[in-house]
């Protein structure tokens, strides 16, 4: 099982870098404007390699589902794996084939979730190693114990956030404009 860590780590890193590089432009087609450039070839190779590593991950998940049947779907980490694989497949295929039936804005949102889940998936893999297993368990237990406190924080945010958004609607200059600037306004 530990030997599967490296191919999956390579898949995660390559998929995140591929998604970031292809989705950091205004349109999908602008990434691939110059089809004779080294960047174009490199992106295509990265995309195909991501698909190959994705195929390996799907193969691994298939055998896990076949072996565990219904028990497979009772684990949170297995659901994370399935969502990861689905989102990564969608994003990679859409960008590789240069189709635009999914908008670049939607792809970026999906890629944000996918990359977050891909990195969260590393926590699952780190449970396999003796030197990190204790710390992963410690983080899991801490988050599990803090969930009721987080619920109180969420309620507090809603309690103060909703009235502020209602008051913001009464602004005369531009009700849609944010009350606070963004972090890039110096």
C-alpha positions as YAML, in Angstrom:
chain: A
units: angstrom
residues:
- id: 1
  name: UNK
  ca: [0.00, 0.00, 0.00]
- id: 2
  name: UNK
  ca: [2.84, 2.42, 0.79]
- id: 3
  name: UNK
  ca: [4.29, 1.94, -2.69]
- id: 4
  name: UNK
  ca: [1.15, 3.57, -4.13]
- id: 5
  name: UNK
  ca: [1.97, 6.82, -2.35]
- id: 6
  name: UNK
  ca: [4.51, 8.08, -4.90]
- id: 7
  name: UNK
  ca: [2.37, 7.66, -8.04]
- id: 8
  name: UNK
  ca: [-0.57, 9.28, -6.25]
- id: 9
  name: UNK
  ca: [1.59, 12.12, -4.94]
- id: 10
  name: UNK
  ca: [2.91, 12.67, -8.46]
- id: 11
  name: UNK
  ca: [-0.68, 12.66, -9.75]
- id: 12
  name: UNK
  ca: [-1.80, 15.21, -7.16]
- id: 13
  name: UNK
  ca: [1.09, 17.61, -7.77]
- id: 14
  name: UNK
  ca: [0.92, 17.31, -11.56]
- id: 15
  name: UNK
  ca: [-2.88, 17.71, -11.64]
- id: 16
  name: UNK
  ca: [-2.80, 20.84, -9.46]
- id: 17
  name: UNK
  ca: [-0.02, 22.44, -11.50]
- id: 18
  name: UNK
  ca: [-1.73, 21.53, -14.77]
- id: 19
  name: UNK
  ca: [-5.05, 22.99, -13.61]
- id: 20
  name: UNK
  ca: [-3.39, 26.15, -12.36]
- id: 21
  name: UNK
  ca: [-1.41, 26.72, -15.53]
- id: 22
  name: UNK
  ca: [-4.26, 26.08, -17.95]
- id: 23
  name: UNK
  ca: [-6.90, 28.00, -15.99]
- id: 24
  name: UNK
  ca: [-4.84, 31.12, -15.19]
- id: 25
  name: UNK
  ca: [-5.81, 32.71, -18.52]
- id: 26
  name: UNK
  ca: [-8.94, 34.50, -19.72]
- id: 27
  name: UNK
  ca: [-10.04, 31.81, -22.17]
- id: 28
  name: UNK
  ca: [-9.14, 28.17, -22.66]
- id: 29
  name: UNK
  ca: [-8.21, 28.78, -26.29]
- id: 30
  name: UNK
  ca: [-5.66, 31.48, -25.42]
- id: 31
  name: UNK
  ca: [-3.49, 28.89, -23.67]
- id: 32
  name: UNK
  ca: [-3.17, 27.00, -26.91]
- id: 33
  name: UNK
  ca: [-2.83, 29.95, -29.35]
- id: 34
  name: UNK
  ca: [0.64, 29.13, -30.58]
- id: 35
  name: UNK
  ca: [0.45, 25.42, -31.37]
- id: 36
  name: UNK
  ca: [4.11, 25.28, -32.37]
- id: 37
  name: UNK
  ca: [5.52, 26.66, -29.13]
- id: 38
  name: UNK
  ca: [7.29, 24.62, -26.50]
- id: 39
  name: UNK
  ca: [4.71, 25.75, -23.92]
- id: 40
  name: UNK
  ca: [1.90, 24.24, -26.00]
- id: 41
  name: UNK
  ca: [3.69, 20.90, -26.30]
- id: 42
  name: UNK
  ca: [4.64, 20.92, -22.63]
- id: 43
  name: UNK
  ca: [1.04, 21.62, -21.55]
- id: 44
  name: UNK
  ca: [-0.28, 18.83, -23.76]
- id: 45
  name: UNK
  ca: [2.32, 16.41, -22.36]
- id: 46
  name: UNK
  ca: [1.40, 17.46, -18.82]
- id: 47
  name: UNK
  ca: [-2.27, 16.96, -19.59]
- id: 48
  name: UNK
  ca: [-1.77, 13.52, -21.12]
- id: 49
  name: UNK
  ca: [0.47, 12.50, -18.20]
- id: 50
  name: UNK
  ca: [-2.21, 13.69, -15.79]
- id: 51
  name: UNK
  ca: [-4.78, 11.56, -17.63]
- id: 52
  name: UNK
  ca: [-2.46, 8.51, -17.47]
- id: 53
  name: UNK
  ca: [-1.89, 8.97, -13.73]
- id: 54
  name: UNK
  ca: [-5.63, 9.55, -13.33]
- id: 55
  name: UNK
  ca: [-6.22, 6.24, -15.10]
- id: 56
  name: UNK
  ca: [-3.92, 4.54, -12.60]
- id: 57
  name: UNK
  ca: [-5.83, 6.12, -9.71]
- id: 58
  name: UNK
  ca: [-9.17, 5.04, -11.21]
- id: 59
  name: UNK
  ca: [-7.80, 1.51, -11.63]
- id: 60
  name: UNK
  ca: [-6.79, 1.47, -7.95]
- id: 61
  name: UNK
  ca: [-10.20, 2.73, -6.85]
- id: 62
  name: UNK
  ca: [-11.94, 0.17, -9.05]
- id: 63
  name: UNK
  ca: [-10.12, -2.70, -7.34]
- id: 64
  name: UNK
  ca: [-10.86, -1.23, -3.92]
- id: 65
  name: UNK
  ca: [-14.58, -0.99, -4.77]
- id: 66
  name: UNK
  ca: [-14.55, -4.53, -6.13]
- id: 67
  name: UNK
  ca: [-12.85, -5.87, -3.00]
- id: 68
  name: UNK
  ca: [-14.83, -3.95, -0.37]
- id: 69
  name: UNK
  ca: [-18.18, -3.51, -2.15]
- id: 70
  name: UNK
  ca: [-20.58, -1.51, 0.05]
- id: 71
  name: UNK
  ca: [-18.03, -0.98, 2.80]
- id: 72
  name: UNK
  ca: [-16.02, 1.14, 0.38]
- id: 73
  name: UNK
  ca: [-18.71, 3.84, 0.30]
- id: 74
  name: UNK
  ca: [-18.84, 4.15, 4.10]
- id: 75
  name: UNK
  ca: [-15.43, 5.83, 4.27]
- id: 76
  name: UNK
  ca: [-15.14, 9.61, 3.99]
- id: 77
  name: UNK
  ca: [-11.74, 9.29, 2.30]
- id: 78
  name: UNK
  ca: [-13.13, 7.09, -0.45]
- id: 79
  name: UNK
  ca: [-15.74, 9.74, -1.26]
- id: 80
  name: UNK
  ca: [-12.97, 12.34, -1.37]
- id: 81
  name: UNK
  ca: [-11.14, 10.07, -3.83]
- id: 82
  name: UNK
  ca: [-14.19, 9.69, -6.07]
- id: 83
  name: UNK
  ca: [-14.93, 13.42, -6.13]
- id: 84
  name: UNK
  ca: [-11.23, 14.16, -6.79]
- id: 85
  name: UNK
  ca: [-11.07, 11.76, -9.70]
- id: 86
  name: UNK
  ca: [-14.31, 13.02, -11.22]
- id: 87
  name: UNK
  ca: [-13.44, 16.71, -11.00]
- id: 88
  name: UNK
  ca: [-9.87, 16.20, -12.19]
- id: 89
  name: UNK
  ca: [-11.07, 14.11, -15.13]
- id: 90
  name: UNK
  ca: [-13.62, 16.75, -16.14]
- id: 91
  name: UNK
  ca: [-11.20, 19.66, -15.88]
- id: 92
  name: UNK
  ca: [-8.35, 17.88, -17.63]
- id: 93
  name: UNK
  ca: [-10.49, 16.60, -20.51]
- id: 94
  name: UNK
  ca: [-12.14, 19.98, -21.07]
- id: 95
  name: UNK
  ca: [-8.81, 21.79, -21.13]
- id: 96
  name: UNK
  ca: [-6.98, 19.14, -23.16]
- id: 97
  name: UNK
  ca: [-9.65, 18.93, -25.84]
- id: 98
  name: UNK
  ca: [-10.03, 22.73, -25.80]
- id: 99
  name: UNK
  ca: [-13.81, 22.55, -25.61]
- id: 100
  name: UNK
  ca: [-15.74, 25.41, -24.10]
- id: 101
  name: UNK
  ca: [-18.99, 23.83, -23.01]
- id: 102
  name: UNK
  ca: [-17.96, 24.64, -19.44]
- id: 103
  name: UNK
  ca: [-17.06, 28.29, -18.86]
- id: 104
  name: UNK
  ca: [-13.59, 29.18, -17.64]
- id: 105
  name: UNK
  ca: [-15.11, 30.69, -14.49]
- id: 106
  name: UNK
  ca: [-16.90, 27.43, -13.67]
- id: 107
  name: UNK
  ca: [-13.75, 25.44, -14.39]
- id: 108
  name: UNK
  ca: [-11.81, 27.65, -11.99]
- id: 109
  name: UNK
  ca: [-14.35, 27.05, -9.24]
- id: 110
  name: UNK
  ca: [-14.27, 23.30, -9.87]
- id: 111
  name: UNK
  ca: [-10.47, 23.39, -9.98]
- id: 112
  name: UNK
  ca: [-10.37, 25.22, -6.64]
- id: 113
  name: UNK
  ca: [-12.44, 22.47, -5.03]
- id: 114
  name: UNK
  ca: [-10.49, 19.75, -6.81]
- id: 115
  name: UNK
  ca: [-7.09, 21.10, -5.80]
- id: 116
  name: UNK
  ca: [-8.22, 21.56, -2.21]
- id: 117
  name: UNK
  ca: [-9.54, 18.00, -2.08]
- id: 118
  name: UNK
  ca: [-6.41, 16.68, -3.78]
- id: 119
  name: UNK
  ca: [-4.24, 18.20, -1.08]
- id: 120
  name: UNK
  ca: [-6.60, 17.02, 1.66]
- id: 121
  name: UNK
  ca: [-6.18, 13.56, 0.17]
- id: 122
  name: UNK
  ca: [-2.49, 13.72, 1.07]
- id: 123
  name: UNK
  ca: [-3.56, 13.60, 4.74]
- id: 124
  name: UNK
  ca: [-5.12, 10.22, 4.09]
- id: 125
  name: UNK
  ca: [-1.91, 8.98, 2.51]
- id: 126
  name: UNK
  ca: [0.22, 10.29, 5.37]
- id: 127
  name: UNK
  ca: [-1.61, 7.95, 7.76]
- id: 128
  name: UNK
  ca: [0.37, 5.09, 6.20]
- id: 129
  name: UNK
  ca: [3.71, 6.28, 7.52]
- id: 130
  name: UNK
  ca: [4.68, 5.71, 11.12]
- id: 131
  name: UNK
  ca: [6.31, 9.12, 11.54]
- id: 132
  name: UNK
  ca: [3.22, 11.06, 10.38]
- id: 133
  name: UNK
  ca: [0.31, 8.78, 11.36]
- id: 134
  name: UNK
  ca: [0.14, 10.10, 14.92]
- id: 135
  name: UNK
  ca: [-0.04, 13.73, 13.77]
- id: 136
  name: UNK
  ca: [-2.72, 13.04, 11.17]
- id: 137
  name: UNK
  ca: [-4.79, 11.29, 13.82]
- id: 138
  name: UNK
  ca: [-4.18, 14.20, 16.18]
- id: 139
  name: UNK
  ca: [-5.46, 16.71, 13.59]
- id: 140
  name: UNK
  ca: [-8.50, 14.54, 12.86]
- id: 141
  name: UNK
  ca: [-9.38, 14.18, 16.53]
- id: 142
  name: UNK
  ca: [-8.90, 17.90, 17.16]
- id: 143
  name: UNK
  ca: [-11.19, 18.84, 14.26]
- id: 144
  name: UNK
  ca: [-13.75, 16.29, 15.38]
- id: 145
  name: UNK
  ca: [-13.75, 17.66, 18.93]
- id: 146
  name: UNK
  ca: [-13.93, 21.27, 17.72]
- id: 147
  name: UNK
  ca: [-16.94, 20.77, 15.44]
- id: 148
  name: UNK
  ca: [-19.46, 22.06, 17.99]
- id: 149
  name: UNK
  ca: [-17.33, 25.12, 18.63]
- id: 150
  name: UNK
  ca: [-17.15, 25.70, 14.87]
- id: 151
  name: UNK
  ca: [-20.94, 25.51, 14.73]
- id: 152
  name: UNK
  ca: [-21.09, 28.30, 17.33]
- id: 153
  name: UNK
  ca: [-18.61, 30.37, 15.30]
- id: 154
  name: UNK
  ca: [-20.70, 29.84, 12.16]
- id: 155
  name: UNK
  ca: [-23.85, 30.96, 13.98]
- id: 156
  name: UNK
  ca: [-22.01, 34.04, 15.28]
- id: 157
  name: UNK
  ca: [-20.86, 34.91, 11.76]
- id: 158
  name: UNK
  ca: [-24.40, 34.59, 10.41]
- id: 159
  name: UNK
  ca: [-25.82, 36.57, 13.36]
- id: 160
  name: UNK
  ca: [-23.59, 39.56, 12.56]
- id: 161
  name: UNK
  ca: [-23.14, 39.02, 8.82]
- id: 162
  name: UNK
  ca: [-26.79, 38.98, 7.78]
- id: 163
  name: UNK
  ca: [-27.68, 42.32, 9.40]
- id: 164
  name: UNK
  ca: [-24.57, 43.90, 7.88]
- id: 165
  name: UNK
  ca: [-25.52, 42.71, 4.41]
- id: 166
  name: UNK
  ca: [-29.06, 44.05, 4.92]
- id: 167
  name: UNK
  ca: [-27.72, 47.42, 6.04]
- id: 168
  name: UNK
  ca: [-25.41, 47.49, 3.03]
- id: 169
  name: UNK
  ca: [-28.45, 47.40, 0.75]
- id: 170
  name: UNK
  ca: [-29.37, 50.90, 2.01]
- id: 171
  name: UNK
  ca: [-26.15, 52.44, 0.72]
- id: 172
  name: UNK
  ca: [-26.76, 55.13, -1.85]
- id: 173
  name: UNK
  ca: [-23.48, 54.99, -3.77]
- id: 174
  name: UNK
  ca: [-23.50, 51.34, -4.90]
- id: 175
  name: UNK
  ca: [-25.27, 48.70, -2.80]
- id: 176
  name: UNK
  ca: [-23.50, 45.87, -4.64]
- id: 177
  name: UNK
  ca: [-20.03, 47.26, -3.86]
- id: 178
  name: UNK
  ca: [-18.25, 45.58, -0.99]
- id: 179
  name: UNK
  ca: [-18.09, 47.36, 2.35]
- id: 180
  name: UNK
  ca: [-14.45, 46.44, 2.67]
- id: 181
  name: UNK
  ca: [-11.71, 46.67, 0.07]
- id: 182
  name: UNK
  ca: [-9.94, 43.64, -1.18]
- id: 183
  name: UNK
  ca: [-6.44, 42.73, -0.14]
- id: 184
  name: UNK
  ca: [-4.91, 43.98, -3.39]
- id: 185
  name: UNK
  ca: [-5.98, 47.61, -2.77]
- id: 186
  name: UNK
  ca: [-2.89, 49.26, -1.36]
...
